[in-house]
Backbone as a chain_set.jsonl record, in Angstrom:
{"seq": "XXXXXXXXXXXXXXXXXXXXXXXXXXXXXXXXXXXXXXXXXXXXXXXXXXXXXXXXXXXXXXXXXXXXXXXXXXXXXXXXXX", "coords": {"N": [[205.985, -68.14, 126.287], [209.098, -69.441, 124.419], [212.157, -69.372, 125.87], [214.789, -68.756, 124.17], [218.947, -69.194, 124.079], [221.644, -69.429, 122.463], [223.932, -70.4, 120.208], [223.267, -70.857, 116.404], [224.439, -72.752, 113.824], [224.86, -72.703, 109.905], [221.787, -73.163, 109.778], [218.831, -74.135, 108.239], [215.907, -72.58, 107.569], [214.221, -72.258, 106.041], [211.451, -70.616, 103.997], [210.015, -71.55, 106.422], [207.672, -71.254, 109.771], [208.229, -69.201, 112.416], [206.877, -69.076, 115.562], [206.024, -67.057, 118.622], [208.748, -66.872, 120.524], [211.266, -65.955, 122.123], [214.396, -64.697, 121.594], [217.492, -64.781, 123.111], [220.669, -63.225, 123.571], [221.889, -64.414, 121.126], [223.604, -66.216, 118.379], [223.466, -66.132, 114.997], [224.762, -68.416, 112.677], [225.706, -68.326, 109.443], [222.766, -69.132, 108.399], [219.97, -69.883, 106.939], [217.039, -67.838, 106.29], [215.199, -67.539, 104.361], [212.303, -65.761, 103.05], [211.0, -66.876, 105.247], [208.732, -66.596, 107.661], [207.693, -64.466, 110.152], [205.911, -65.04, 113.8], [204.93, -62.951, 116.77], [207.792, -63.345, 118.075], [210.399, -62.252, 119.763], [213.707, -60.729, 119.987], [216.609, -60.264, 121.352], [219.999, -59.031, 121.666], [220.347, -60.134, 119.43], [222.722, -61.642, 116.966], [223.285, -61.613, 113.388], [225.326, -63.55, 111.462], [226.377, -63.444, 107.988], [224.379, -64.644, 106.81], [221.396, -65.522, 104.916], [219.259, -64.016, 103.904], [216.204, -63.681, 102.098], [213.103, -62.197, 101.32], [212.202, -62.44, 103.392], [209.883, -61.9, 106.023], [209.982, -60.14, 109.129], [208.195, -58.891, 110.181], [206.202, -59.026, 112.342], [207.416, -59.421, 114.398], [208.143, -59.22, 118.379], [208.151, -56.763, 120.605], [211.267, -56.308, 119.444], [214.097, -54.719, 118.942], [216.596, -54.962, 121.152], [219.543, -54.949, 120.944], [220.22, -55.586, 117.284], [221.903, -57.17, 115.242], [223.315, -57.006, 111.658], [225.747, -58.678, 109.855], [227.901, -58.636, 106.911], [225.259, -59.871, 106.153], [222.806, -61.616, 104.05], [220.397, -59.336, 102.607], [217.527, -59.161, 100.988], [214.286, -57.878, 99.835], [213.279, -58.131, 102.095], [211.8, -57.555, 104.684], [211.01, -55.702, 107.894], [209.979, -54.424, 110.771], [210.687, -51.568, 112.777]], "CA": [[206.999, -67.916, 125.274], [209.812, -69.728, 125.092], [213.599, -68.454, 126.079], [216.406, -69.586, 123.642], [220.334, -68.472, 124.444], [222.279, -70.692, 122.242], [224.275, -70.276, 118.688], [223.459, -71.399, 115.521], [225.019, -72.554, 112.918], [224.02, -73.661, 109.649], [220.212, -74.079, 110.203], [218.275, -73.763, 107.129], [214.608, -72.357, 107.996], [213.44, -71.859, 104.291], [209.583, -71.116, 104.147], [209.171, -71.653, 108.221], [206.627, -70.026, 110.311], [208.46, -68.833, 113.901], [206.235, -67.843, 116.453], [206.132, -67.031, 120.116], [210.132, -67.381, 121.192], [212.639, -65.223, 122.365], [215.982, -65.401, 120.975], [217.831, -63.66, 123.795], [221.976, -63.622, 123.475], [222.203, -65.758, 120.421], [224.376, -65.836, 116.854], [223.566, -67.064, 113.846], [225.718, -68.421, 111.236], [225.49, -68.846, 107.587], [221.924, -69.517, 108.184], [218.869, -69.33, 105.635], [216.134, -67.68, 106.587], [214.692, -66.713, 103.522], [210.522, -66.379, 103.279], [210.712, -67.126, 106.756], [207.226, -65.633, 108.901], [208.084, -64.278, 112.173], [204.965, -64.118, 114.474], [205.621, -63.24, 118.436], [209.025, -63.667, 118.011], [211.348, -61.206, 120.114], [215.34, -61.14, 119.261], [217.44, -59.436, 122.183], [221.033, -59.227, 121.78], [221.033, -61.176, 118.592], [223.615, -61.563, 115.618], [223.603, -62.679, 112.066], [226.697, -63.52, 110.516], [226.778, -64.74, 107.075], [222.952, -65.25, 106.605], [220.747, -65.451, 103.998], [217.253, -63.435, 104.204], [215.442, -63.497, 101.179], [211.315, -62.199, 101.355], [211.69, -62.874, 104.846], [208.48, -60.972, 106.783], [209.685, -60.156, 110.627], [207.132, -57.785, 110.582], [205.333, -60.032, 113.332], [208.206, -59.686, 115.627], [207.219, -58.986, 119.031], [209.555, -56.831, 120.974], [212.195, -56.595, 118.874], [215.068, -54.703, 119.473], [217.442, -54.321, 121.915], [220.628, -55.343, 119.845], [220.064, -57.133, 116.605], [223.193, -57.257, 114.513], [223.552, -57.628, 110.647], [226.924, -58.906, 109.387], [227.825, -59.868, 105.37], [224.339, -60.885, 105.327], [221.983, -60.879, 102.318], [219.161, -59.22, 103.052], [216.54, -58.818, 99.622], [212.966, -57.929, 99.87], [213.116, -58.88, 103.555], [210.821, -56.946, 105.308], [211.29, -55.96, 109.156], [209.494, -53.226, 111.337], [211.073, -51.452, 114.177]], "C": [[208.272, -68.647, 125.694], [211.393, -69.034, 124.725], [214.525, -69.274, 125.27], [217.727, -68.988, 123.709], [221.118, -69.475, 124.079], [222.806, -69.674, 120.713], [223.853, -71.336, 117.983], [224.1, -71.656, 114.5], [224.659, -73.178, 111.683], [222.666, -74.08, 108.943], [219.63, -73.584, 109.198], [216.38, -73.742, 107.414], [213.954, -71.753, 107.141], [211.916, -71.725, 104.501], [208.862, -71.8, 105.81], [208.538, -70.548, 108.666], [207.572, -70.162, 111.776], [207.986, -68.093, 114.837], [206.701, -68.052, 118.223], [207.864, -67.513, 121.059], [210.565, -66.639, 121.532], [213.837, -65.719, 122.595], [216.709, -64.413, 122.034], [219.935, -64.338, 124.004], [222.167, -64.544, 122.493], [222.931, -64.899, 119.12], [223.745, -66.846, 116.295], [223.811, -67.419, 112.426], [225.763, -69.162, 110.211], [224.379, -69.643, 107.79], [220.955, -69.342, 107.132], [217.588, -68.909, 106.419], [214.932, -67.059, 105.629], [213.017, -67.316, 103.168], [210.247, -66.967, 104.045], [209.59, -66.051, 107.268], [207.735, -65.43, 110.083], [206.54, -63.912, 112.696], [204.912, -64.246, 116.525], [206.778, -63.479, 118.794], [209.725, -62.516, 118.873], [212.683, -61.557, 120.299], [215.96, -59.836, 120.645], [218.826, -59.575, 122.199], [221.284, -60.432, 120.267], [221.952, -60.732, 117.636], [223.573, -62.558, 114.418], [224.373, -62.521, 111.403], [226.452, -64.223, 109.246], [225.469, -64.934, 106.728], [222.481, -64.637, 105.67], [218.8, -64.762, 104.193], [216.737, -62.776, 103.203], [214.416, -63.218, 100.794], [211.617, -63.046, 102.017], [210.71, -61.931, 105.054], [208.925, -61.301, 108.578], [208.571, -59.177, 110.806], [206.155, -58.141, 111.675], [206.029, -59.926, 114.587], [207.386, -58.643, 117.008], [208.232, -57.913, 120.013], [210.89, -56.336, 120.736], [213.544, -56.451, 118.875], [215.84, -54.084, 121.002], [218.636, -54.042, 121.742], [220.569, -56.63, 118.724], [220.992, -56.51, 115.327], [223.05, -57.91, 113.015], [225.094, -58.139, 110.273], [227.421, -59.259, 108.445], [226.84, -60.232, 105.491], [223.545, -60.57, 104.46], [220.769, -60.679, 102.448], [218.342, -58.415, 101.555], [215.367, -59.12, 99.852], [212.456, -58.651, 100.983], [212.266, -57.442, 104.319], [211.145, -56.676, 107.444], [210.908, -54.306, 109.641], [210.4, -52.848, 113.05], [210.727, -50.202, 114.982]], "O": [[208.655, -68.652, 126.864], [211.727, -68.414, 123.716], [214.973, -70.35, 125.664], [217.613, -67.862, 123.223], [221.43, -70.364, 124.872], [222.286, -68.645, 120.283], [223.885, -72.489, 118.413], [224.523, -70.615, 113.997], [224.1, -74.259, 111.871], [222.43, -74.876, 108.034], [219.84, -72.376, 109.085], [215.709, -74.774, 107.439], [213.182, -70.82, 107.365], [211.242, -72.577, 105.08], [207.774, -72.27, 106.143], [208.625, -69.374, 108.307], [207.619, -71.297, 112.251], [208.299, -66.934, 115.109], [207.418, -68.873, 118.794], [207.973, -68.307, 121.993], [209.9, -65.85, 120.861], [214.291, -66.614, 123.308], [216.528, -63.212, 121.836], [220.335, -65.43, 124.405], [222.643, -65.612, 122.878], [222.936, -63.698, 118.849], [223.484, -67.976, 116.708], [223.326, -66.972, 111.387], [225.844, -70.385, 110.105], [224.538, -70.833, 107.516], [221.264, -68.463, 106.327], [217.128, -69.732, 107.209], [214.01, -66.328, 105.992], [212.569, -68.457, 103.055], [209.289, -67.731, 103.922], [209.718, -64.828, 107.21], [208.153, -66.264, 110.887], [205.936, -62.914, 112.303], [204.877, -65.228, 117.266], [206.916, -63.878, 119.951], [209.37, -61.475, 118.32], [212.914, -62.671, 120.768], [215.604, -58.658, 120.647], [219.079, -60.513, 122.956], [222.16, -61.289, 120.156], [222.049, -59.524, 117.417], [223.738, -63.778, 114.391], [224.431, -61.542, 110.66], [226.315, -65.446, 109.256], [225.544, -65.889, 105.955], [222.813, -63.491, 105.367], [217.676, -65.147, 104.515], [216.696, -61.546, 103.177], [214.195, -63.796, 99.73], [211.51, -64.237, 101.725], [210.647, -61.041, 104.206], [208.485, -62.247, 109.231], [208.261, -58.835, 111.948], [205.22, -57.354, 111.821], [205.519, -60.221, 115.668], [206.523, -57.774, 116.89], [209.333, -58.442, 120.161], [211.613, -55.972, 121.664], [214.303, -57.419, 118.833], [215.619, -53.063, 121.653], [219.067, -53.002, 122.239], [220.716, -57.844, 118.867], [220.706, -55.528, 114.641], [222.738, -59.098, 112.927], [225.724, -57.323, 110.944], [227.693, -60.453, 108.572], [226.827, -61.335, 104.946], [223.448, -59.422, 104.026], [219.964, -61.61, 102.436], [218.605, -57.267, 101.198], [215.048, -60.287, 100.078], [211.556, -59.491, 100.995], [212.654, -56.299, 104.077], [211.483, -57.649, 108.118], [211.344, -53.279, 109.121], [210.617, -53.564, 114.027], [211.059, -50.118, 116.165]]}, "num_chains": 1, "name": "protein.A"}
């Protein structure tokens, strides 16, 4: 799996599949993630500012929380198990 610890900003991940990562210490801003797949994914310490999550499915996430932060974002028919 691999380790990411970085901000985004930005990043438009419309209709992507994200598997096997861990997002550990990261932000991310005014991104899209909408009808995004999460599979194996684990999020530690993350934040979303500003983001778009439209029939997203984390339901795949692996992991998941330890701190994961919404902020203003738009979350519709987004799906997420914890």
């Amino acid at each position: 799996m691999n380790r990411i610890e970085s901000s985004f900003t930005g990043v438009h991940s419309k209709n992507a599949k994200l598997t096997n990562v861990l997002f550990s210490r990261c932000e991310f801003i005014r991104c899209d993630f909408s009808l995004c797949k999460i599979y194996g994914v684990s999020f530690q310490d993350v934040r979303f500012v500003g983001c778009k999550m439209l029939g997203g499915d984390f339901t795949g996430c692996k992991g998941l929380l330890s701190s994961f932060d919404f902020e203003k974002c738009l979350l519709q028919f987004f799906r997420l198990s914890v």
